[in-house]
Amino acid sequence: MSKLNILVVDDARFIRERVTSMVRESFPDFTVMAVENGTQAIRAMQQKQFNLILCDWEMPETSGLDVLQWCRAQDAYKQTPFLMVTSRGEREYVLKAIQSGVNDYLGKPFTREQLVQKMVKALSKRQQLSPEQQARAKAMLDDDQKAKPQSAPAKSMAKPKGLAQLRNSKQTFRCAIKDLNLREVKVVIKNEGAFPQVLEQVVVDIEQLSGDSVARINGFVTSVQATEQKLDAAYVDVLVSFMDEDPDKMAHLSKYIASVR
C-alpha cells in the first residue's frame, strides 16, 4: 500500500484539527502534517516532500493562492495534487485558482465524504492510491449519516440585529441575527423541516440591514433550539461559534457589532 504524506494548511485551528482527523480516519496509513499559515506550509515543503496539499485560501500574509503559485514554480511540486479549500465560491476566485494550477476546489463547509472523494480523485489520477485504500475510505463514509440535530426550548424572538446566510455543505438558510459578538452569533431560521447539525462546520455570511455584505465567517454549530415549546414551532435558533482568526475579518466584524448595539 502507498504510504503518502499529506499537508493540511489552515489558519483556523478547529478546521486544521477536523481535516486532519478526517484524513487520518479515512487513510490511517497516511502521514498528516498540519500548519497554520502559508509561510509555515512553504517551509514544511522545503524540508519534506508531500504527495497532496489541502490548503485554505484566506490566510493572513501568505494566502493559499500564494502557496499554490510557489508550488507550481518548484520542480518538486509542479505536479503535486493541490486542493484549494475556501468559503469563497465566486467565479473570479475559482478562475484564479484554476489559472494558477489548482487540481480541485473544495468549498467550505464540507463533509468528510466530499473531502475524501476529492482526495481519492486527485490521488487516483497519479496512481498513488491503492484499491485497498480506496475501498477502506469509501467504507468510512457511512459514519457521516449518523449525526442528528438537537433541539430545545429557547427565549422568544427579539428584534433582529441584521441579516445573514448560514451555509452548510448541503444548503443555504436565510436567517436573522438575534445576537452577535466576536466569539459567536445566534441566528433564527424558519422551520422548513431541515436544520444544521450540532458540531457541523458552517459559514455565516453576515449582511447589513441594507443588504451590503459584511464578512464570511467560518464556524461550527453549538446548539439548535426551537423558539417555542411546540412540536411545530415556526422558527429555530441556531448558535454558531466562530473559528476564524483573521484579524481583518475580526476588525470588520467589530465595526458591524458596534453599529447595531
Short mmCIF file of C-alpha atoms in Angstrom, two decimals:
data_model
loop_
_atom_site.label_atom_id
_atom_site.label_comp_id
_atom_site.label_asym_id
_atom_site.label_seq_id
_atom_site.Cartn_x
_atom_site.Cartn_y
_atom_site.Cartn_z
CA MET A 1 0.00 0.00 0.00
CA SER A 2 1.02 3.57 -0.63
CA LYS A 3 2.18 5.49 2.44
CA LEU A 4 1.65 9.10 1.44
CA ASN A 5 2.44 12.43 3.12
CA ILE A 6 -0.45 14.90 3.33
CA LEU A 7 -0.08 18.61 4.22
CA VAL A 8 -3.04 20.49 5.75
CA VAL A 9 -2.85 24.30 5.79
CA ASP A 10 -5.46 26.47 7.56
CA ASP A 11 -5.24 29.39 9.99
CA ALA A 12 -8.35 28.20 11.89
CA ARG A 13 -7.29 25.60 14.44
CA PHE A 14 -10.68 23.87 14.54
CA ILE A 15 -10.61 23.30 10.78
CA ARG A 16 -6.99 22.08 10.85
CA GLU A 17 -7.84 19.56 13.54
CA ARG A 18 -11.06 18.49 11.84
CA VAL A 19 -9.47 17.98 8.42
CA THR A 20 -6.52 16.14 9.97
CA SER A 21 -8.92 13.86 11.83
CA MET A 22 -10.94 13.20 8.68
CA VAL A 23 -7.85 12.25 6.70
CA ARG A 24 -6.41 10.01 9.43
CA GLU A 25 -9.70 8.19 9.96
CA SER A 26 -10.17 7.57 6.24
CA PHE A 27 -6.50 6.86 5.42
CA PRO A 28 -4.85 5.55 8.63
CA ASP A 29 -1.62 4.63 6.83
CA PHE A 30 -1.09 8.21 5.61
CA THR A 31 1.19 10.67 7.42
CA VAL A 32 -0.57 14.00 8.02
CA MET A 33 1.12 17.29 8.94
CA ALA A 34 -0.90 20.43 9.75
CA VAL A 35 0.36 24.03 9.75
CA GLU A 36 -1.44 27.30 10.45
CA ASN A 37 -0.33 29.58 7.61
CA GLY A 38 1.17 29.75 4.15
CA THR A 39 4.65 30.68 5.34
CA GLN A 40 4.82 27.55 7.50
CA ALA A 41 3.48 25.48 4.61
CA ILE A 42 6.26 26.61 2.26
CA ARG A 43 8.87 25.97 4.96
CA ALA A 44 7.48 22.46 5.53
CA MET A 45 7.54 21.67 1.81
CA GLN A 46 11.16 22.80 1.59
CA GLN A 47 12.06 20.27 4.27
CA LYS A 48 9.86 17.34 3.24
CA GLN A 49 8.15 16.01 0.12
CA PHE A 50 4.34 15.89 0.31
CA ASN A 51 2.03 13.95 -2.01
CA LEU A 52 -1.09 16.09 -1.56
CA ILE A 53 -1.72 19.64 -0.33
CA LEU A 54 -5.03 20.65 1.31
CA CYS A 55 -4.77 24.43 1.64
CA ASP A 56 -7.08 27.21 2.82
CA TRP A 57 -7.27 30.28 0.58
CA GLU A 58 -7.93 33.11 3.00
CA MET A 59 -4.94 33.38 5.35
CA PRO A 60 -3.07 36.49 6.54
CA GLU A 61 0.29 37.36 4.94
CA THR A 62 0.80 34.32 2.67
CA SER A 63 -2.52 33.24 1.12
CA GLY A 64 -3.43 29.86 -0.27
CA LEU A 65 -3.07 31.28 -3.77
CA ASP A 66 0.48 32.37 -2.90
CA VAL A 67 1.26 28.84 -1.70
CA LEU A 68 -0.20 27.34 -4.88
CA GLN A 69 1.83 29.66 -7.11
CA TRP A 70 5.00 28.87 -5.14
CA CYS A 71 4.35 25.13 -5.57
CA ARG A 72 3.92 25.38 -9.32
CA ALA A 73 7.22 27.27 -9.58
CA GLN A 74 9.12 24.41 -7.87
CA ASP A 75 10.24 21.34 -9.82
CA ALA A 76 9.39 19.11 -6.86
CA TYR A 77 5.80 20.40 -6.66
CA LYS A 78 4.84 21.20 -10.26
CA GLN A 79 2.63 18.10 -10.49
CA THR A 80 1.69 17.59 -6.83
CA PRO A 81 -2.11 17.46 -6.32
CA PHE A 82 -3.25 20.72 -4.70
CA LEU A 83 -6.79 21.12 -3.31
CA MET A 84 -7.85 24.68 -2.52
CA VAL A 85 -10.22 24.86 0.47
CA THR A 86 -12.20 28.08 0.91
CA SER A 87 -15.52 29.70 1.75
CA ARG A 88 -15.23 31.89 -1.35
CA GLY A 89 -17.14 30.46 -4.29
CA GLU A 90 -17.26 33.43 -6.65
CA ARG A 91 -16.36 32.70 -10.25
CA GLU A 92 -13.33 35.01 -10.28
CA TYR A 93 -11.76 33.21 -7.30
CA VAL A 94 -12.28 29.81 -8.87
CA LEU A 95 -10.74 31.06 -12.13
CA LYS A 96 -7.68 32.45 -10.32
CA ALA A 97 -7.07 29.10 -8.69
CA ILE A 98 -7.52 27.22 -11.97
CA GLN A 99 -5.18 29.58 -13.81
CA SER A 100 -2.54 29.08 -11.11
CA GLY A 101 -2.66 25.30 -11.50
CA VAL A 102 -5.02 24.06 -8.78
CA ASN A 103 -6.18 20.46 -9.16
CA ASP A 104 -9.53 20.82 -7.43
CA TYR A 105 -11.61 23.20 -5.34
CA LEU A 106 -13.39 22.33 -2.08
CA GLY A 107 -15.88 24.86 -0.73
CA LYS A 108 -16.42 25.41 2.99
CA PRO A 109 -18.31 24.00 4.71
CA PHE A 110 -17.76 20.41 3.53
CA THR A 111 -18.42 16.89 4.75
CA ARG A 112 -15.90 14.11 5.20
CA GLU A 113 -17.47 12.40 2.20
CA GLN A 114 -16.79 15.42 -0.02
CA LEU A 115 -13.21 15.76 1.24
CA VAL A 116 -12.39 12.07 0.78
CA GLN A 117 -13.96 11.97 -2.68
CA LYS A 118 -11.76 14.87 -3.76
CA MET A 119 -8.67 13.22 -2.29
CA VAL A 120 -9.41 9.89 -3.96
CA LYS A 121 -9.97 11.61 -7.29
CA ALA A 122 -6.72 13.61 -7.07
CA LEU A 123 -4.53 10.72 -5.90
CA SER A 124 -6.06 8.13 -8.22
CA LYS A 125 -5.16 10.22 -11.27
CA ARG A 126 -1.48 9.85 -10.33
CA GLN A 127 -1.99 6.19 -9.39
CA GLN A 128 -0.87 6.94 -5.81
CA LEU A 129 -3.85 5.29 -4.14
CA SER A 130 -4.17 1.52 -3.90
CA PRO A 131 -7.53 -0.25 -4.44
CA GLU A 132 -7.49 -1.29 -0.77
CA GLN A 133 -7.11 2.31 0.34
CA GLN A 134 -9.96 3.43 -1.91
CA ALA A 135 -12.24 0.67 -0.58
CA ARG A 136 -11.45 1.47 3.06
CA ALA A 137 -12.04 5.20 2.53
CA LYS A 138 -15.46 4.55 1.00
CA ALA A 139 -16.42 2.27 3.89
CA MET A 140 -15.61 5.03 6.41
CA LEU A 141 -18.06 7.46 4.79
CA ASP A 142 -21.13 5.71 6.22
CA ASP A 143 -20.44 7.32 9.61
CA ASP A 144 -21.32 10.77 8.23
CA GLN A 145 -25.04 9.90 8.19
CA LYS A 146 -25.34 9.22 11.93
CA ALA A 147 -25.36 12.73 13.45
CA LYS A 148 -28.76 14.20 14.31
CA PRO A 149 -29.69 17.81 15.12
CA GLN A 150 -30.64 18.69 18.70
CA SER A 151 -33.47 20.96 19.72
CA ALA A 152 -34.62 22.52 23.00
CA PRO A 153 -36.80 25.39 24.22
CA ALA A 154 -35.45 28.92 23.92
CA LYS A 155 -36.49 32.50 24.53
CA SER A 156 -38.92 34.27 22.20
CA MET A 157 -37.67 36.17 19.18
CA ALA A 158 -36.13 39.59 19.68
CA LYS A 159 -35.70 42.43 17.20
CA PRO A 160 -33.11 41.27 14.62
CA LYS A 161 -29.69 42.94 14.57
CA GLY A 162 -29.07 42.19 10.93
CA LEU A 163 -29.46 39.60 8.21
CA ALA A 164 -27.29 36.63 7.36
CA GLN A 165 -26.98 33.46 5.36
CA LEU A 166 -26.00 30.25 7.13
CA ARG A 167 -24.40 27.73 4.77
CA ASN A 168 -23.61 24.10 5.41
CA SER A 169 -22.42 21.51 2.90
CA LYS A 170 -25.94 20.85 1.61
CA GLN A 171 -27.93 24.09 1.60
CA THR A 172 -28.21 27.77 2.48
CA PHE A 173 -30.51 29.13 5.21
CA ARG A 174 -31.70 32.73 5.19
CA CYS A 175 -31.73 34.00 8.76
CA ALA A 176 -31.97 37.00 11.08
CA ILE A 177 -29.27 37.79 13.64
CA LYS A 178 -30.54 37.73 17.24
CA ASP A 179 -27.23 38.32 18.99
CA LEU A 180 -23.63 38.73 17.91
CA ASN A 181 -20.16 39.11 19.41
CA LEU A 182 -16.61 38.31 18.31
CA ARG A 183 -16.90 34.71 19.51
CA GLU A 184 -20.32 33.61 18.31
CA VAL A 185 -23.58 34.54 16.61
CA LYS A 186 -27.14 33.46 17.34
CA VAL A 187 -29.43 33.43 14.31
CA VAL A 188 -33.03 32.40 13.78
CA ILE A 189 -34.19 30.41 10.76
CA LYS A 190 -37.65 29.44 9.57
CA ASN A 191 -38.72 25.90 10.38
CA GLU A 192 -38.94 24.22 6.99
CA GLY A 193 -38.04 20.74 8.22
CA ALA A 194 -34.27 20.95 7.65
CA PHE A 195 -31.71 22.29 10.13
CA PRO A 196 -27.93 22.48 10.51
CA GLN A 197 -26.48 19.79 12.78
CA VAL A 198 -24.74 20.36 16.11
CA LEU A 199 -20.93 20.42 15.62
CA GLU A 200 -21.41 20.80 11.86
CA GLN A 201 -19.00 23.15 10.10
CA VAL A 202 -20.79 26.16 8.58
CA VAL A 203 -20.12 29.54 7.02
CA VAL A 204 -22.06 32.63 8.14
CA ASP A 205 -22.41 35.42 5.56
CA ILE A 206 -23.30 38.47 7.66
CA GLU A 207 -25.04 41.36 5.93
CA GLN A 208 -26.00 44.92 6.74
CA LEU A 209 -29.73 45.54 7.07
CA SER A 210 -29.34 47.38 3.76
CA GLY A 211 -28.12 44.14 2.18
CA ASP A 212 -24.41 45.01 1.90
CA SER A 213 -22.17 42.06 2.69
CA VAL A 214 -20.01 42.39 5.80
CA ALA A 215 -17.99 39.19 6.18
CA ARG A 216 -17.87 35.45 5.62
CA ILE A 217 -17.09 33.85 8.98
CA ASN A 218 -16.19 30.17 9.39
CA GLY A 219 -17.70 28.46 12.39
CA PHE A 220 -19.42 25.39 13.80
CA VAL A 221 -22.91 24.87 15.22
CA THR A 222 -23.01 24.58 19.02
CA SER A 223 -26.79 24.43 19.54
CA VAL A 224 -30.10 24.18 17.68
CA GLN A 225 -33.20 25.21 19.68
CA ALA A 226 -36.88 25.71 18.94
CA THR A 227 -38.09 29.23 19.71
CA GLU A 228 -41.34 27.85 21.18
CA GLN A 229 -42.22 24.77 23.23
CA LYS A 230 -44.22 23.39 20.34
CA LEU A 231 -43.58 20.47 18.02
CA ASP A 232 -44.48 22.69 15.06
CA ALA A 233 -42.53 25.79 16.22
CA ALA A 234 -42.32 28.25 13.33
CA TYR A 235 -38.70 29.26 13.97
CA VAL A 236 -35.47 27.70 15.23
CA ASP A 237 -32.48 29.37 16.93
CA VAL A 238 -29.01 28.31 15.79
CA LEU A 239 -25.91 29.25 17.79
CA VAL A 240 -22.63 29.28 15.85
CA SER A 241 -19.18 29.62 17.41
CA PHE A 242 -16.60 31.35 15.18
CA MET A 243 -13.34 29.65 14.17
CA ASP A 244 -11.80 32.44 12.07
CA GLU A 245 -8.69 34.15 13.43
CA ASP A 246 -8.23 36.53 10.52
CA PRO A 247 -7.60 39.99 12.08
CA ASP A 248 -9.16 41.79 9.11
CA LYS A 249 -12.39 39.85 9.46
CA MET A 250 -12.47 40.45 13.20
CA ALA A 251 -11.90 44.19 12.74
CA HIS A 252 -14.69 44.34 10.19
CA LEU A 253 -16.96 42.35 12.47
CA SER A 254 -16.18 44.64 15.42
CA LYS A 255 -17.33 47.68 13.45
CA TYR A 256 -20.54 45.94 12.49
CA ILE A 257 -21.25 44.89 16.09
CA ALA A 258 -20.74 48.47 17.25
CA SER A 259 -23.19 49.71 14.62
CA VAL A 260 -26.05 47.50 15.83
CA ARG A 261 -25.58 47.83 19.59
#
